[in-house]
Short mmCIF file of C-alpha atoms and ligand atoms in Angstrom, two decimals:
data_model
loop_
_atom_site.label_atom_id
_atom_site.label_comp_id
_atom_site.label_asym_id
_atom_site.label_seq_id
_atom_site.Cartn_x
_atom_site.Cartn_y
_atom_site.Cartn_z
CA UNK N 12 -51.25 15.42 -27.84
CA UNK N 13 -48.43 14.47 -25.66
CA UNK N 14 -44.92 15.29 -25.14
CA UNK N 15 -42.89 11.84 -23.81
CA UNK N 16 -39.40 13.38 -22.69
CA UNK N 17 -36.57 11.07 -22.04
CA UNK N 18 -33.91 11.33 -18.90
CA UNK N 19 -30.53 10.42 -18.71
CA UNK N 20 -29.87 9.09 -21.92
CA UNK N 21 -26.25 10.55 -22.81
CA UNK N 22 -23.51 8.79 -20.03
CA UNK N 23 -21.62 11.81 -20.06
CA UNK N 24 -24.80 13.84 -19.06
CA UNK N 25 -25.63 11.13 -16.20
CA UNK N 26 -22.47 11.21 -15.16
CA UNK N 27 -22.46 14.86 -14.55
CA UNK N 28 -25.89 15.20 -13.02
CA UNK N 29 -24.08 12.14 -10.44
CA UNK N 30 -26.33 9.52 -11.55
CA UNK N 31 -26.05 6.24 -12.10
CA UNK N 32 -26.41 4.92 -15.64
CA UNK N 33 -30.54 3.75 -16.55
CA UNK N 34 -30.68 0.09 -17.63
CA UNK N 35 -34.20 1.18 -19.43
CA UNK N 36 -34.73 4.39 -20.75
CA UNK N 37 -36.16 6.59 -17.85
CA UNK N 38 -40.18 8.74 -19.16
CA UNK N 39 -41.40 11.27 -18.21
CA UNK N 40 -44.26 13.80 -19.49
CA UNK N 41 -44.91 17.30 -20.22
CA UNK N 42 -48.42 18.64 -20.93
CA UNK N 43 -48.84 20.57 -24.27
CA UNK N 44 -48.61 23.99 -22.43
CA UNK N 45 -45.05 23.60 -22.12
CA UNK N 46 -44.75 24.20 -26.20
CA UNK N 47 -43.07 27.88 -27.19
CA UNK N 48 -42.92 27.56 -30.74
CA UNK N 49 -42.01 30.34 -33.57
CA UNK N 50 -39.29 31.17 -31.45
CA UNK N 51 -40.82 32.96 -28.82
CA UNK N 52 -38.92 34.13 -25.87
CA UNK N 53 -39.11 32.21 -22.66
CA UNK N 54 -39.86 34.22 -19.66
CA UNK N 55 -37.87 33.15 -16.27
CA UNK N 56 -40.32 32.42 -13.66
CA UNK N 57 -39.93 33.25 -10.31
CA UNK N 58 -39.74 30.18 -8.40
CA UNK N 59 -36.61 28.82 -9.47
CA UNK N 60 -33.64 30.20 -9.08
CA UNK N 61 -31.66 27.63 -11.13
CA UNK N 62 -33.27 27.21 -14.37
CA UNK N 63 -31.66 24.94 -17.26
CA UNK N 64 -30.74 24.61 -20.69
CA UNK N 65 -30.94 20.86 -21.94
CA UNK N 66 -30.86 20.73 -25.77
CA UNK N 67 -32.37 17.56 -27.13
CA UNK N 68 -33.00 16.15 -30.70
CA UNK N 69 -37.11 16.31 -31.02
CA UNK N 70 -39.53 13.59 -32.37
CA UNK N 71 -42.45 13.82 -34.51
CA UNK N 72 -44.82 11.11 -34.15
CA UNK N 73 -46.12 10.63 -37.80
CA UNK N 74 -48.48 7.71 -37.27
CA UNK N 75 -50.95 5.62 -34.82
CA UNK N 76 -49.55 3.00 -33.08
CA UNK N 77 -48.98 0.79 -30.16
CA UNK N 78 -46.50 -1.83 -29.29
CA UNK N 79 -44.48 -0.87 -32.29
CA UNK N 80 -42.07 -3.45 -32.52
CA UNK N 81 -38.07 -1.74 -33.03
CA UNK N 82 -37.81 -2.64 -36.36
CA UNK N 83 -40.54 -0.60 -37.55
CA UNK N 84 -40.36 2.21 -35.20
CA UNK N 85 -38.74 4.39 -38.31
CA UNK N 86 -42.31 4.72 -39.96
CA UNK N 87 -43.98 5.83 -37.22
CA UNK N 88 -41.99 9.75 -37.24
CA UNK N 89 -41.56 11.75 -40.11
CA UNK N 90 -40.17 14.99 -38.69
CA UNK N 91 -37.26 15.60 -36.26
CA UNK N 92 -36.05 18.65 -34.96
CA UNK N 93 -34.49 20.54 -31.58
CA UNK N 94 -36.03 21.55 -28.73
CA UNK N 95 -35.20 22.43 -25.22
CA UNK N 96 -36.09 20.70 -21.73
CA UNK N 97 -36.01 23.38 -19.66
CA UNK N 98 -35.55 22.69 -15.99
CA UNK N 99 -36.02 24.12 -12.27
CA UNK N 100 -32.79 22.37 -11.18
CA UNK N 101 -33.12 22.80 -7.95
CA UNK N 102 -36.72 22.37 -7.63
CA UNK N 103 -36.05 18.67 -9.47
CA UNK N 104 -33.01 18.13 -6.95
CA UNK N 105 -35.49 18.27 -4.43
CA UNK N 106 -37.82 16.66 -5.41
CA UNK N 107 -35.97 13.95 -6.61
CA UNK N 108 -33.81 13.71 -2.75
CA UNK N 109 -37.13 13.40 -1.51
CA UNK N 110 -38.54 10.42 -3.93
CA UNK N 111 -40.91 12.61 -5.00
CA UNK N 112 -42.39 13.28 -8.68
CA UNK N 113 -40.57 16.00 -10.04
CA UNK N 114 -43.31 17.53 -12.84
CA UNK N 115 -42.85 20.86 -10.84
CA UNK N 116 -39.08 21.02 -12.25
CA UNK N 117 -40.43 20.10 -16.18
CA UNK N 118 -43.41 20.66 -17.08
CA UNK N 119 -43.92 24.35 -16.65
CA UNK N 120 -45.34 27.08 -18.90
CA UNK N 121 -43.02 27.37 -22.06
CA UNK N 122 -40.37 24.32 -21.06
CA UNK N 123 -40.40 22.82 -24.17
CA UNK N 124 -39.34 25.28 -27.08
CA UNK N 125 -39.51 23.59 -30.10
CA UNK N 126 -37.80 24.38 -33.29
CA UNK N 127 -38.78 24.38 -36.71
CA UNK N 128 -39.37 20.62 -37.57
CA UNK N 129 -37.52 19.08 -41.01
CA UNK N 130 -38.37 16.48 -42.70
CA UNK N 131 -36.35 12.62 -41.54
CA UNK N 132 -35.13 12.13 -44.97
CA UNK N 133 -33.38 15.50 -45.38
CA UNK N 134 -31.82 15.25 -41.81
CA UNK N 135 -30.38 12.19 -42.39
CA UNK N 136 -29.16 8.79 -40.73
CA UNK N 137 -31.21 9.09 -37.51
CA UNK N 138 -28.26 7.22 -35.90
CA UNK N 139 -25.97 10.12 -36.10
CA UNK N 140 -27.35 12.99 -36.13
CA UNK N 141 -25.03 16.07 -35.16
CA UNK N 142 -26.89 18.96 -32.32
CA UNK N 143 -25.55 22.07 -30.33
CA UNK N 144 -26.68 24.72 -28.62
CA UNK N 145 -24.80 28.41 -28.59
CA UNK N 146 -25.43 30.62 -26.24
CA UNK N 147 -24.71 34.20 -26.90
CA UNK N 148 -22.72 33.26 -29.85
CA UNK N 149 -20.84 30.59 -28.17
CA UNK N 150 -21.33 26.47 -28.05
CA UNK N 151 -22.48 25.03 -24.71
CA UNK N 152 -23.83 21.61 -25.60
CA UNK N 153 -22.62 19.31 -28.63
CA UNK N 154 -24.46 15.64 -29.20
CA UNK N 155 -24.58 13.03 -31.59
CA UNK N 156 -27.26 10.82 -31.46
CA UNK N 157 -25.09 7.93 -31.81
CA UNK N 158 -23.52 8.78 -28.21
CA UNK N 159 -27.08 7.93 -27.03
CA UNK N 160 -27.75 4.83 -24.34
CA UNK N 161 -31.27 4.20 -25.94
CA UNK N 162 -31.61 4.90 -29.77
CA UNK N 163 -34.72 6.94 -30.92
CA UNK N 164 -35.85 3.38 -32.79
CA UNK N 165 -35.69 1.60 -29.26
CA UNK N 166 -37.28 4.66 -27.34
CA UNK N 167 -40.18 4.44 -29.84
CA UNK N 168 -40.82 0.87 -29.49
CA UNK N 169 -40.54 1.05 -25.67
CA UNK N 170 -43.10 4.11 -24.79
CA UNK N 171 -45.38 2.40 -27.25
CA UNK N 172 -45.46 -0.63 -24.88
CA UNK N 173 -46.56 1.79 -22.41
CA UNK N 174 -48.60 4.37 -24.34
CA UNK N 175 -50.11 4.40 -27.89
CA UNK N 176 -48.60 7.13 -30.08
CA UNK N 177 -50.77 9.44 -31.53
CA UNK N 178 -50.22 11.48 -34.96
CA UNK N 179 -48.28 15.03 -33.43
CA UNK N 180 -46.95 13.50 -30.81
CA UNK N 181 -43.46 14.64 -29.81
CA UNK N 182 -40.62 12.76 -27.99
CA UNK N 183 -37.49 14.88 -26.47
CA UNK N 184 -34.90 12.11 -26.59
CA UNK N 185 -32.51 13.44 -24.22
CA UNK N 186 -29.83 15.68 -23.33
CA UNK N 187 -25.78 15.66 -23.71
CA UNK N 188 -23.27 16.84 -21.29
CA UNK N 189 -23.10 20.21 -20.67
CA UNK N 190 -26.26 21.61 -19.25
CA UNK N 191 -26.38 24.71 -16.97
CA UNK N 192 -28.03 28.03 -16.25
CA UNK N 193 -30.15 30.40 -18.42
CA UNK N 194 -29.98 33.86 -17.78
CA UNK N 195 -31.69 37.09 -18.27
CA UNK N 196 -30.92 38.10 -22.04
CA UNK N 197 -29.36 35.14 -23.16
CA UNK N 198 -29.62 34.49 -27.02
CA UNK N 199 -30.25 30.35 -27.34
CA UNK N 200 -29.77 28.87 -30.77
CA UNK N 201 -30.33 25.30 -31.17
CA UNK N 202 -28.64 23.23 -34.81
CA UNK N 203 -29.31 20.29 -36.22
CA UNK N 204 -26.48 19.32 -38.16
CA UNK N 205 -25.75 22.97 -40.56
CA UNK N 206 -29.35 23.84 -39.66
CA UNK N 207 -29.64 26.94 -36.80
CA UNK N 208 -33.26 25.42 -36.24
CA UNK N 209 -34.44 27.33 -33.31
CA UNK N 210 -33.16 30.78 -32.05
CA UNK N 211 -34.83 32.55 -29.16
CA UNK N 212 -34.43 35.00 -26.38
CA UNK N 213 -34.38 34.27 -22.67
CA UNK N 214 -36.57 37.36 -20.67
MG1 LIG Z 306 -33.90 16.36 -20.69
#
């Protein structure tokens, strides 16, 4: 399976990271051994020394397909939940000053905790979806889907022009304003909506 992982797709968050707005949605990948699932802790590694928090509403590819037009992206995922792109900050800023491809900053052992996945028709309109992270008791990131510059129907239907979709497939959809540092002991839980979805330690 593969993990597709969109960039830059809240202005806010663009903004903040001093980057100009995408006019397509910008890919990237993670290999499978970024998963921590069953909320397992994530252990800081030691060669970053700016790791980050992005929380991002999670995909569940439900279905074959390739060049899905936008219309009928909604059949092809069936479960949705949150998840977070961790990040070597300053490994990525370098990478990316240099024009270089930044997998070193993404796609490390256990950067893509993954909640527990819910069903699309109990989470509701996929349009507006409500997501926040708290860290140590306390909110750090709040999204709606609806702020987003590429809609999950649209960032189906364009990766699928690119890649066919396979059944377990996951797509992080991007992250809202308000990213920053993990530390040592910090407590991460991740809602959708009402639902505390994922809720893990940092070591
Ligand atoms: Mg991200």
């Amino acid at each position: 399976m593969k993990i597709i992982c969109i960039g830059l797709n809240y202005r806010k968050h663009a903004t903040e990271l001093g980057r100009p707005l995408p006019s397509e949605p910008v890919v990237f990948l993670k290999p499978d051994s970024s998963i921590l699932k069953n909320n397992k802790p994530f252990f800081l590694p030691g060669f970053s020394s700016m790791i980050h928090y992005e929380v991002e509403v999670v995909v569940k590819i439900g279905k074959l397909g390739k060049g899905i037009a936008e219309k009928y992206a909604h059949r092809y995922y069936d479960e949705l939940t949150v998840g977070i792109d961790i990040t070597a900050r300053d490994i990525q800023n370098r990478c990316s000053a240099a024009g270089l491809p930044w997998e070193l900053s993404k796609c490390f052992d256990g950067s893509a905790p993954l909640g527990r996945f819910v069903p699309v028709s109990s989470a509701g309109d996929v349009g507006n979806l409500d997501f926040r992270l708290e860290i140590n008791g306390r909110m750090v990131q709040h999204g709606n889907t609806s702020d987003m510059i590429f809609g999950i129907d649209h960032i189906v239907s364009y990766v699928s022009q690119y890649f066919t979709l396979k059944t377990g497939d996951l797509i992080f959809t991007g992250t809202p304003s308000g990213v920053g540092p993990l530390r040592k002991n910090d407590n991460l839980v991740a809602w959708l909506g009402s639902e505390p979805l994922l809720d893990m330690m940092i070591r």
